[in-house]
Amino acid sequence: MYKGEAGWTYTATACADPNAGDTVTQTARNFGQNTVTTPWLSFNSATGVFSGTPDVTGTSTIEVVCTDQDGAFDVKTFTITVGVNNPPVYT
Protein backbone atom coordinates (compact mmCIF):
# COMPACT_ATOMS: atom_id res chain seq x y z
CA MET A 1 0.00 0.00 0.00
CA TYR A 2 1.05 3.59 -0.41
CA LYS A 3 1.18 6.64 1.84
CA GLY A 4 -2.08 8.59 1.46
CA GLU A 5 -3.96 5.65 -0.11
CA ALA A 6 -7.48 6.28 1.19
CA GLY A 7 -9.95 3.57 2.06
CA TRP A 8 -7.45 0.78 2.80
CA THR A 9 -8.98 -2.25 4.55
CA TYR A 10 -7.89 -5.74 5.54
CA THR A 11 -10.05 -8.43 7.12
CA ALA A 12 -8.29 -10.69 9.61
CA THR A 13 -8.99 -14.41 9.45
CA ALA A 14 -11.95 -15.21 11.68
CA CYS A 15 -11.26 -16.70 15.10
CA ALA A 16 -12.61 -20.18 15.70
CA ASP A 17 -12.51 -22.45 18.72
CA PRO A 18 -12.68 -26.25 18.40
CA ASN A 19 -14.61 -26.45 21.68
CA ALA A 20 -18.30 -26.19 20.87
CA GLY A 21 -20.03 -23.35 22.68
CA ASP A 22 -16.89 -21.41 23.60
CA THR A 23 -17.09 -17.64 23.22
CA VAL A 24 -14.10 -16.20 21.37
CA THR A 25 -13.00 -12.57 21.30
CA GLN A 26 -10.36 -11.05 19.08
CA THR A 27 -8.14 -8.11 19.79
CA ALA A 28 -5.30 -6.49 17.88
CA ARG A 29 -2.00 -5.02 18.94
CA ASN A 30 1.32 -3.97 17.53
CA PHE A 31 4.00 -6.61 18.04
CA GLY A 32 5.26 -6.33 21.62
CA GLN A 33 2.58 -3.82 22.66
CA ASN A 34 -0.80 -4.13 24.37
CA THR A 35 -2.73 -2.17 21.74
CA VAL A 36 -2.57 -0.99 18.14
CA THR A 37 -0.13 1.89 18.33
CA THR A 38 0.05 2.57 14.58
CA PRO A 39 -1.69 6.00 14.61
CA TRP A 40 -3.52 5.73 11.28
CA LEU A 41 -4.76 2.14 11.79
CA SER A 42 -8.14 1.17 13.31
CA PHE A 43 -9.39 -2.30 14.22
CA ASN A 44 -13.04 -3.36 14.56
CA SER A 45 -12.98 -6.38 16.89
CA ALA A 46 -16.56 -7.38 16.01
CA THR A 47 -15.86 -7.67 12.26
CA GLY A 48 -12.10 -8.29 12.26
CA VAL A 49 -11.59 -5.41 9.81
CA PHE A 50 -8.52 -3.18 9.92
CA SER A 51 -8.89 0.17 8.14
CA GLY A 52 -7.20 3.49 7.70
CA THR A 53 -5.34 5.91 5.48
CA PRO A 54 -1.57 5.60 5.96
CA ASP A 55 0.09 8.97 6.52
CA VAL A 56 3.65 7.70 7.01
CA THR A 57 5.88 5.21 5.25
CA GLY A 58 7.37 2.24 7.04
CA THR A 59 6.53 -1.18 8.41
CA SER A 60 4.21 -2.23 11.25
CA THR A 61 3.93 -5.76 12.64
CA ILE A 62 0.41 -6.47 13.86
CA GLU A 63 -0.84 -9.35 16.02
CA VAL A 64 -4.46 -10.53 16.12
CA VAL A 65 -5.15 -12.38 19.38
CA CYS A 66 -8.09 -14.79 19.68
CA THR A 67 -9.00 -15.64 23.28
CA ASP A 68 -11.73 -17.92 24.62
CA GLN A 69 -13.56 -17.56 27.94
CA ASP A 70 -11.11 -19.95 29.63
CA GLY A 71 -8.12 -17.78 28.70
CA ALA A 72 -6.78 -20.07 25.97
CA PHE A 73 -5.51 -18.03 23.05
CA ASP A 74 -3.90 -18.07 19.63
CA VAL A 75 -1.97 -15.29 17.89
CA LYS A 76 -1.69 -14.55 14.18
CA THR A 77 0.92 -12.05 13.00
CA PHE A 78 1.10 -10.04 9.80
CA THR A 79 3.14 -7.11 8.53
CA ILE A 80 1.89 -3.92 6.89
CA THR A 81 4.37 -2.11 4.66
CA VAL A 82 3.61 1.42 3.47
CA GLY A 83 5.67 2.76 0.59
CA VAL A 84 5.84 6.00 -1.35
CA ASN A 85 3.62 6.31 -4.44
CA ASN A 86 5.64 8.59 -6.68
CA PRO A 87 3.65 10.30 -9.46
CA PRO A 88 4.38 9.52 -13.11
CA VAL A 89 6.87 11.80 -14.84
CA TYR A 90 6.55 13.14 -18.40
CA THR A 91 9.75 12.75 -20.41
mmCIF file with all atom_site columns, C-alpha atoms in Angstrom:
data_model
loop_
_atom_site.group_PDB
_atom_site.id
_atom_site.type_symbol
_atom_site.label_atom_id
_atom_site.label_alt_id
_atom_site.label_comp_id
_atom_site.label_asym_id
_atom_site.label_entity_id
_atom_site.label_seq_id
_atom_site.pdbx_PDB_ins_code
_atom_site.Cartn_x
_atom_site.Cartn_y
_atom_site.Cartn_z
_atom_site.occupancy
_atom_site.B_iso_or_equiv
_atom_site.pdbx_formal_charge
_atom_site.auth_seq_id
_atom_site.auth_comp_id
_atom_site.auth_asym_id
_atom_site.auth_atom_id
_atom_site.pdbx_PDB_model_num
ATOM 1  C CA . MET A 1 1  ? 0.000   0.000   0.000   1.00 0.00 ? 1  MET A CA 1
ATOM 2  C CA . TYR A 1 2  ? 1.049   3.595   -0.408  1.00 0.00 ? 2  TYR A CA 1
ATOM 3  C CA . LYS A 1 3  ? 1.178   6.638   1.837   1.00 0.00 ? 3  LYS A CA 1
ATOM 4  C CA . GLY A 1 4  ? -2.077  8.588   1.458   1.00 0.00 ? 4  GLY A CA 1
ATOM 5  C CA . GLU A 1 5  ? -3.957  5.651   -0.107  1.00 0.00 ? 5  GLU A CA 1
ATOM 6  C CA . ALA A 1 6  ? -7.483  6.278   1.186   1.00 0.00 ? 6  ALA A CA 1
ATOM 7  C CA . GLY A 1 7  ? -9.951  3.565   2.061   1.00 0.00 ? 7  GLY A CA 1
ATOM 8  C CA . TRP A 1 8  ? -7.454  0.784   2.796   1.00 0.00 ? 8  TRP A CA 1
ATOM 9  C CA . THR A 1 9  ? -8.984  -2.250  4.549   1.00 0.00 ? 9  THR A CA 1
ATOM 10 C CA . TYR A 1 10 ? -7.886  -5.742  5.538   1.00 0.00 ? 10 TYR A CA 1
ATOM 11 C CA . THR A 1 11 ? -10.054 -8.431  7.121   1.00 0.00 ? 11 THR A CA 1
ATOM 12 C CA . ALA A 1 12 ? -8.291  -10.685 9.612   1.00 0.00 ? 12 ALA A CA 1
ATOM 13 C CA . THR A 1 13 ? -8.993  -14.410 9.452   1.00 0.00 ? 13 THR A CA 1
ATOM 14 C CA . ALA A 1 14 ? -11.947 -15.212 11.684  1.00 0.00 ? 14 ALA A CA 1
ATOM 15 C CA . CYS A 1 15 ? -11.263 -16.700 15.095  1.00 0.00 ? 15 CYS A CA 1
ATOM 16 C CA . ALA A 1 16 ? -12.609 -20.177 15.703  1.00 0.00 ? 16 ALA A CA 1
ATOM 17 C CA . ASP A 1 17 ? -12.509 -22.449 18.725  1.00 0.00 ? 17 ASP A CA 1
ATOM 18 C CA . PRO A 1 18 ? -12.677 -26.251 18.399  1.00 0.00 ? 18 PRO A CA 1
ATOM 19 C CA . ASN A 1 19 ? -14.605 -26.454 21.682  1.00 0.00 ? 19 ASN A CA 1
ATOM 20 C CA . ALA A 1 20 ? -18.304 -26.195 20.875  1.00 0.00 ? 20 ALA A CA 1
ATOM 21 C CA . GLY A 1 21 ? -20.027 -23.352 22.681  1.00 0.00 ? 21 GLY A CA 1
ATOM 22 C CA . ASP A 1 22 ? -16.891 -21.406 23.605  1.00 0.00 ? 22 ASP A CA 1
ATOM 23 C CA . THR A 1 23 ? -17.094 -17.640 23.220  1.00 0.00 ? 23 THR A CA 1
ATOM 24 C CA . VAL A 1 24 ? -14.103 -16.202 21.366  1.00 0.00 ? 24 VAL A CA 1
ATOM 25 C CA . THR A 1 25 ? -12.998 -12.571 21.303  1.00 0.00 ? 25 THR A CA 1
ATOM 26 C CA . GLN A 1 26 ? -10.360 -11.046 19.078  1.00 0.00 ? 26 GLN A CA 1
ATOM 27 C CA . THR A 1 27 ? -8.136  -8.106  19.794  1.00 0.00 ? 27 THR A CA 1
ATOM 28 C CA . ALA A 1 28 ? -5.298  -6.489  17.877  1.00 0.00 ? 28 ALA A CA 1
ATOM 29 C CA . ARG A 1 29 ? -1.999  -5.019  18.945  1.00 0.00 ? 29 ARG A CA 1
ATOM 30 C CA . ASN A 1 30 ? 1.320   -3.970  17.530  1.00 0.00 ? 30 ASN A CA 1
ATOM 31 C CA . PHE A 1 31 ? 3.998   -6.615  18.045  1.00 0.00 ? 31 PHE A CA 1
ATOM 32 C CA . GLY A 1 32 ? 5.261   -6.334  21.618  1.00 0.00 ? 32 GLY A CA 1
ATOM 33 C CA . GLN A 1 33 ? 2.580   -3.823  22.659  1.00 0.00 ? 33 GLN A CA 1
ATOM 34 C CA . ASN A 1 34 ? -0.802  -4.129  24.371  1.00 0.00 ? 34 ASN A CA 1
ATOM 35 C CA . THR A 1 35 ? -2.732  -2.167  21.742  1.00 0.00 ? 35 THR A CA 1
ATOM 36 C CA . VAL A 1 36 ? -2.569  -0.994  18.135  1.00 0.00 ? 36 VAL A CA 1
ATOM 37 C CA . THR A 1 37 ? -0.127  1.893   18.326  1.00 0.00 ? 37 THR A CA 1
ATOM 38 C CA . THR A 1 38 ? 0.045   2.573   14.580  1.00 0.00 ? 38 THR A CA 1
ATOM 39 C CA . PRO A 1 39 ? -1.692  5.997   14.613  1.00 0.00 ? 39 PRO A CA 1
ATOM 40 C CA . TRP A 1 40 ? -3.517  5.726   11.285  1.00 0.00 ? 40 TRP A CA 1
ATOM 41 C CA . LEU A 1 41 ? -4.759  2.140   11.790  1.00 0.00 ? 41 LEU A CA 1
ATOM 42 C CA . SER A 1 42 ? -8.135  1.171   13.313  1.00 0.00 ? 42 SER A CA 1
ATOM 43 C CA . PHE A 1 43 ? -9.393  -2.300  14.223  1.00 0.00 ? 43 PHE A CA 1
ATOM 44 C CA . ASN A 1 44 ? -13.037 -3.364  14.562  1.00 0.00 ? 44 ASN A CA 1
ATOM 45 C CA . SER A 1 45 ? -12.978 -6.385  16.888  1.00 0.00 ? 45 SER A CA 1
ATOM 46 C CA . ALA A 1 46 ? -16.562 -7.377  16.010  1.00 0.00 ? 46 ALA A CA 1
ATOM 47 C CA . THR A 1 47 ? -15.860 -7.670  12.264  1.00 0.00 ? 47 THR A CA 1
ATOM 48 C CA . GLY A 1 48 ? -12.102 -8.286  12.261  1.00 0.00 ? 48 GLY A CA 1
ATOM 49 C CA . VAL A 1 49 ? -11.591 -5.407  9.814   1.00 0.00 ? 49 VAL A CA 1
ATOM 50 C CA . PHE A 1 50 ? -8.523  -3.180  9.917   1.00 0.00 ? 50 PHE A CA 1
ATOM 51 C CA . SER A 1 51 ? -8.893  0.165   8.136   1.00 0.00 ? 51 SER A CA 1
ATOM 52 C CA . GLY A 1 52 ? -7.205  3.488   7.700   1.00 0.00 ? 52 GLY A CA 1
ATOM 53 C CA . THR A 1 53 ? -5.341  5.912   5.478   1.00 0.00 ? 53 THR A CA 1
ATOM 54 C CA . PRO A 1 54 ? -1.573  5.597   5.955   1.00 0.00 ? 54 PRO A CA 1
ATOM 55 C CA . ASP A 1 55 ? 0.094   8.970   6.519   1.00 0.00 ? 55 ASP A CA 1
ATOM 56 C CA . VAL A 1 56 ? 3.646   7.696   7.011   1.00 0.00 ? 56 VAL A CA 1
ATOM 57 C CA . THR A 1 57 ? 5.879   5.205   5.246   1.00 0.00 ? 57 THR A CA 1
ATOM 58 C CA . GLY A 1 58 ? 7.373   2.240   7.043   1.00 0.00 ? 58 GLY A CA 1
ATOM 59 C CA . THR A 1 59 ? 6.530   -1.179  8.409   1.00 0.00 ? 59 THR A CA 1
ATOM 60 C CA . SER A 1 60 ? 4.207   -2.231  11.246  1.00 0.00 ? 60 SER A CA 1
ATOM 61 C CA . THR A 1 61 ? 3.931   -5.759  12.637  1.00 0.00 ? 61 THR A CA 1
ATOM 62 C CA . ILE A 1 62 ? 0.406   -6.470  13.864  1.00 0.00 ? 62 ILE A CA 1
ATOM 63 C CA . GLU A 1 63 ? -0.837  -9.350  16.024  1.00 0.00 ? 63 GLU A CA 1
ATOM 64 C CA . VAL A 1 64 ? -4.456  -10.529 16.121  1.00 0.00 ? 64 VAL A CA 1
ATOM 65 C CA . VAL A 1 65 ? -5.151  -12.377 19.378  1.00 0.00 ? 65 VAL A CA 1
ATOM 66 C CA . CYS A 1 66 ? -8.093  -14.785 19.676  1.00 0.00 ? 66 CYS A CA 1
ATOM 67 C CA . THR A 1 67 ? -8.999  -15.637 23.281  1.00 0.00 ? 67 THR A CA 1
ATOM 68 C CA . ASP A 1 68 ? -11.733 -17.923 24.620  1.00 0.00 ? 68 ASP A CA 1
ATOM 69 C CA . GLN A 1 69 ? -13.557 -17.561 27.937  1.00 0.00 ? 69 GLN A CA 1
ATOM 70 C CA . ASP A 1 70 ? -11.108 -19.950 29.629  1.00 0.00 ? 70 ASP A CA 1
ATOM 71 C CA . GLY A 1 71 ? -8.120  -17.777 28.699  1.00 0.00 ? 71 GLY A CA 1
ATOM 72 C CA . ALA A 1 72 ? -6.779  -20.070 25.974  1.00 0.00 ? 72 ALA A CA 1
ATOM 73 C CA . PHE A 1 73 ? -5.511  -18.027 23.052  1.00 0.00 ? 73 PHE A CA 1
ATOM 74 C CA . ASP A 1 74 ? -3.898  -18.072 19.633  1.00 0.00 ? 74 ASP A CA 1
ATOM 75 C CA . VAL A 1 75 ? -1.968  -15.290 17.893  1.00 0.00 ? 75 VAL A CA 1
ATOM 76 C CA . LYS A 1 76 ? -1.687  -14.548 14.180  1.00 0.00 ? 76 LYS A CA 1
ATOM 77 C CA . THR A 1 77 ? 0.924   -12.052 12.996  1.00 0.00 ? 77 THR A CA 1
ATOM 78 C CA . PHE A 1 78 ? 1.101   -10.039 9.796   1.00 0.00 ? 78 PHE A CA 1
ATOM 79 C CA . THR A 1 79 ? 3.142   -7.111  8.525   1.00 0.00 ? 79 THR A CA 1
ATOM 80 C CA . ILE A 1 80 ? 1.890   -3.919  6.886   1.00 0.00 ? 80 ILE A CA 1
ATOM 81 C CA . THR A 1 81 ? 4.373   -2.107  4.660   1.00 0.00 ? 81 THR A CA 1
ATOM 82 C CA . VAL A 1 82 ? 3.608   1.424   3.475   1.00 0.00 ? 82 VAL A CA 1
ATOM 83 C CA . GLY A 1 83 ? 5.665   2.760   0.587   1.00 0.00 ? 83 GLY A CA 1
ATOM 84 C CA . VAL A 1 84 ? 5.843   6.003   -1.352  1.00 0.00 ? 84 VAL A CA 1
ATOM 85 C CA . ASN A 1 85 ? 3.620   6.311   -4.439  1.00 0.00 ? 85 ASN A CA 1
ATOM 86 C CA . ASN A 1 86 ? 5.637   8.593   -6.684  1.00 0.00 ? 86 ASN A CA 1
ATOM 87 C CA . PRO A 1 87 ? 3.645   10.297  -9.458  1.00 0.00 ? 87 PRO A CA 1
ATOM 88 C CA . PRO A 1 88 ? 4.385   9.523   -13.107 1.00 0.00 ? 88 PRO A CA 1
ATOM 89 C CA . VAL A 1 89 ? 6.869   11.798  -14.841 1.00 0.00 ? 89 VAL A CA 1
ATOM 90 C CA . TYR A 1 90 ? 6.548   13.140  -18.400 1.00 0.00 ? 90 TYR A CA 1
ATOM 91 C CA . THR A 1 91 ? 9.750   12.749  -20.413 1.00 0.00 ? 91 THR A CA 1
#
